[in-house]
């Protein structure tokens, strides 16, 4: 069963990464004020977690073709620039969101953590 899931994840890695990227865009730009949901978690934690997952998904997608550390840093930098773009879009496209440099710091924390823990986690994945 685990091997079947592993094979499905490997075949769909780019599709999953594009989906997660779209989800981050949607969650970053959509208004949720009508839902009246009160989160008990810090907004900055959510930023870090979202960008950890986003970076991790892209690192996993490129793992076979680009396993060098420089490629991982390039992915991290691309996700970092993506996060800055999202912050700019929040200020310019929406009236209910605003950009915050602390969000960029939280995003960077998630990106950095993903780059650091990717190799150990991927080694565990390869043993399945």
mmCIF file of C-alpha atoms in Angstrom:
data_model
loop_
_atom_site.group_PDB
_atom_site.id
_atom_site.type_symbol
_atom_site.label_atom_id
_atom_site.label_comp_id
_atom_site.label_asym_id
_atom_site.label_seq_id
_atom_site.Cartn_x
_atom_site.Cartn_y
_atom_site.Cartn_z
ATOM 1 C CA UNK A 1 0.000 0.000 0.000
ATOM 2 C CA UNK A 2 2.770 2.455 0.915
ATOM 3 C CA UNK A 3 4.608 1.705 -2.320
ATOM 4 C CA UNK A 4 1.462 2.443 -4.313
ATOM 5 C CA UNK A 5 1.055 5.796 -2.552
ATOM 6 C CA UNK A 6 4.747 6.552 -3.072
ATOM 7 C CA UNK A 7 4.483 5.798 -6.797
ATOM 8 C CA UNK A 8 1.382 7.965 -7.121
ATOM 9 C CA UNK A 9 3.118 10.852 -5.357
ATOM 10 C CA UNK A 10 6.190 10.533 -7.571
ATOM 11 C CA UNK A 11 4.135 10.498 -10.773
ATOM 12 C CA UNK A 12 2.021 13.451 -9.673
ATOM 13 C CA UNK A 13 4.710 15.579 -7.988
ATOM 14 C CA UNK A 14 4.572 18.524 -10.415
ATOM 15 C CA UNK A 15 0.772 18.499 -10.489
ATOM 16 C CA UNK A 16 0.661 18.502 -6.688
ATOM 17 C CA UNK A 17 3.177 21.362 -6.554
ATOM 18 C CA UNK A 18 1.146 23.469 -8.993
ATOM 19 C CA UNK A 19 -2.007 22.728 -6.978
ATOM 20 C CA UNK A 20 -0.340 23.790 -3.716
ATOM 21 C CA UNK A 21 0.966 26.950 -5.406
ATOM 22 C CA UNK A 22 -2.557 27.793 -6.588
ATOM 23 C CA UNK A 23 -3.937 27.070 -3.142
ATOM 24 C CA UNK A 24 -1.428 29.447 -1.537
ATOM 25 C CA UNK A 25 -2.396 32.150 -4.057
ATOM 26 C CA UNK A 26 -6.097 31.629 -3.351
ATOM 27 C CA UNK A 27 -5.694 31.574 0.434
ATOM 28 C CA UNK A 28 -3.486 34.666 0.278
ATOM 29 C CA UNK A 29 -5.826 36.775 -1.844
ATOM 30 C CA UNK A 30 -9.322 35.587 -0.923
ATOM 31 C CA UNK A 31 -11.505 37.244 1.680
ATOM 32 C CA UNK A 32 -12.653 35.038 4.508
ATOM 33 C CA UNK A 33 -14.391 37.710 6.578
ATOM 34 C CA UNK A 34 -17.846 36.331 5.729
ATOM 35 C CA UNK A 35 -16.992 32.958 7.247
ATOM 36 C CA UNK A 36 -16.515 34.353 10.771
ATOM 37 C CA UNK A 37 -13.800 31.824 11.534
ATOM 38 C CA UNK A 38 -11.619 32.675 14.466
ATOM 39 C CA UNK A 39 -8.190 31.062 14.317
ATOM 40 C CA UNK A 40 -6.407 30.230 17.527
ATOM 41 C CA UNK A 41 -3.109 29.957 15.645
ATOM 42 C CA UNK A 42 -0.810 32.842 14.822
ATOM 43 C CA UNK A 43 -1.051 34.240 11.312
ATOM 44 C CA UNK A 44 2.752 34.090 11.122
ATOM 45 C CA UNK A 45 2.717 30.377 11.946
ATOM 46 C CA UNK A 46 0.280 29.838 9.084
ATOM 47 C CA UNK A 47 2.592 31.752 6.737
ATOM 48 C CA UNK A 48 5.590 29.659 7.812
ATOM 49 C CA UNK A 49 3.652 26.424 7.462
ATOM 50 C CA UNK A 50 2.233 27.320 4.041
ATOM 51 C CA UNK A 51 5.648 28.210 2.642
ATOM 52 C CA UNK A 52 7.246 25.143 4.241
ATOM 53 C CA UNK A 53 4.701 22.938 2.444
ATOM 54 C CA UNK A 54 5.012 24.905 -0.794
ATOM 55 C CA UNK A 55 8.820 24.722 -0.818
ATOM 56 C CA UNK A 56 8.804 21.074 0.207
ATOM 57 C CA UNK A 57 6.425 20.188 -2.631
ATOM 58 C CA UNK A 58 8.661 21.860 -5.241
ATOM 59 C CA UNK A 59 11.807 20.290 -3.768
ATOM 60 C CA UNK A 60 10.133 16.900 -3.993
ATOM 61 C CA UNK A 61 9.021 17.578 -7.576
ATOM 62 C CA UNK A 62 12.559 18.355 -8.750
ATOM 63 C CA UNK A 63 14.313 15.743 -6.618
ATOM 64 C CA UNK A 64 15.192 13.382 -9.461
ATOM 65 C CA UNK A 65 16.373 15.884 -12.009
ATOM 66 C CA UNK A 66 18.106 18.391 -9.726
ATOM 67 C CA UNK A 67 19.477 16.968 -6.514
ATOM 68 C CA UNK A 68 22.294 19.503 -6.058
ATOM 69 C CA UNK A 69 22.146 21.887 -3.115
ATOM 70 C CA UNK A 70 22.378 24.903 -5.434
ATOM 71 C CA UNK A 71 19.156 23.819 -7.159
ATOM 72 C CA UNK A 72 17.466 23.573 -3.766
ATOM 73 C CA UNK A 73 18.562 27.103 -2.973
ATOM 74 C CA UNK A 74 17.251 28.230 -6.346
ATOM 75 C CA UNK A 75 13.848 26.713 -5.537
ATOM 76 C CA UNK A 76 13.948 28.424 -2.134
ATOM 77 C CA UNK A 77 14.775 31.759 -3.753
ATOM 78 C CA UNK A 78 11.985 31.342 -6.316
ATOM 79 C CA UNK A 79 9.457 30.615 -3.551
ATOM 80 C CA UNK A 80 10.824 33.614 -1.611
ATOM 81 C CA UNK A 81 10.217 35.890 -4.632
ATOM 82 C CA UNK A 82 6.769 34.321 -5.036
ATOM 83 C CA UNK A 83 6.000 35.267 -1.423
ATOM 84 C CA UNK A 84 7.056 38.860 -2.033
ATOM 85 C CA UNK A 85 4.866 38.969 -5.150
ATOM 86 C CA UNK A 86 1.903 37.696 -3.136
ATOM 87 C CA UNK A 87 2.464 40.416 -0.522
ATOM 88 C CA UNK A 88 2.531 43.077 -3.255
ATOM 89 C CA UNK A 89 -0.627 41.641 -4.827
ATOM 90 C CA UNK A 90 -2.388 41.691 -1.449
ATOM 91 C CA UNK A 91 -1.798 45.434 -1.208
ATOM 92 C CA UNK A 92 -2.598 46.282 -4.802
ATOM 93 C CA UNK A 93 -5.462 43.920 -5.703
ATOM 94 C CA UNK A 94 -7.403 43.701 -2.468
ATOM 95 C CA UNK A 95 -8.886 46.175 -0.039
ATOM 96 C CA UNK A 96 -9.256 43.605 2.735
ATOM 97 C CA UNK A 97 -5.606 42.459 2.858
ATOM 98 C CA UNK A 98 -2.392 44.360 3.407
ATOM 99 C CA UNK A 99 1.256 43.548 2.930
ATOM 100 C CA UNK A 100 3.494 43.037 5.920
ATOM 101 C CA UNK A 101 7.247 42.566 5.940
ATOM 102 C CA UNK A 102 6.898 40.261 8.959
ATOM 103 C CA UNK A 103 4.859 37.931 6.724
ATOM 104 C CA UNK A 104 7.867 37.784 4.400
ATOM 105 C CA UNK A 105 10.084 36.884 7.358
ATOM 106 C CA UNK A 106 7.635 34.145 8.376
ATOM 107 C CA UNK A 107 7.573 32.868 4.777
ATOM 108 C CA UNK A 108 11.373 32.807 4.745
ATOM 109 C CA UNK A 109 11.419 30.799 7.965
ATOM 110 C CA UNK A 110 9.171 28.165 6.378
ATOM 111 C CA UNK A 111 11.283 28.093 3.213
ATOM 112 C CA UNK A 112 14.513 27.711 5.207
ATOM 113 C CA UNK A 113 13.083 24.943 7.350
ATOM 114 C CA UNK A 114 11.933 23.058 4.246
ATOM 115 C CA UNK A 115 15.410 23.241 2.715
ATOM 116 C CA UNK A 116 17.025 22.071 5.960
ATOM 117 C CA UNK A 117 14.719 19.103 6.645
ATOM 118 C CA UNK A 118 14.178 17.990 3.045
ATOM 119 C CA UNK A 119 17.125 15.579 2.766
ATOM 120 C CA UNK A 120 16.445 13.669 6.015
ATOM 121 C CA UNK A 121 12.742 13.392 5.214
ATOM 122 C CA UNK A 122 13.455 12.360 1.639
ATOM 123 C CA UNK A 123 15.815 9.611 2.851
ATOM 124 C CA UNK A 124 12.951 8.197 4.923
ATOM 125 C CA UNK A 125 10.652 8.431 1.878
ATOM 126 C CA UNK A 126 13.168 6.531 -0.277
ATOM 127 C CA UNK A 127 13.212 3.610 2.199
ATOM 128 C CA UNK A 128 9.495 2.968 1.715
#
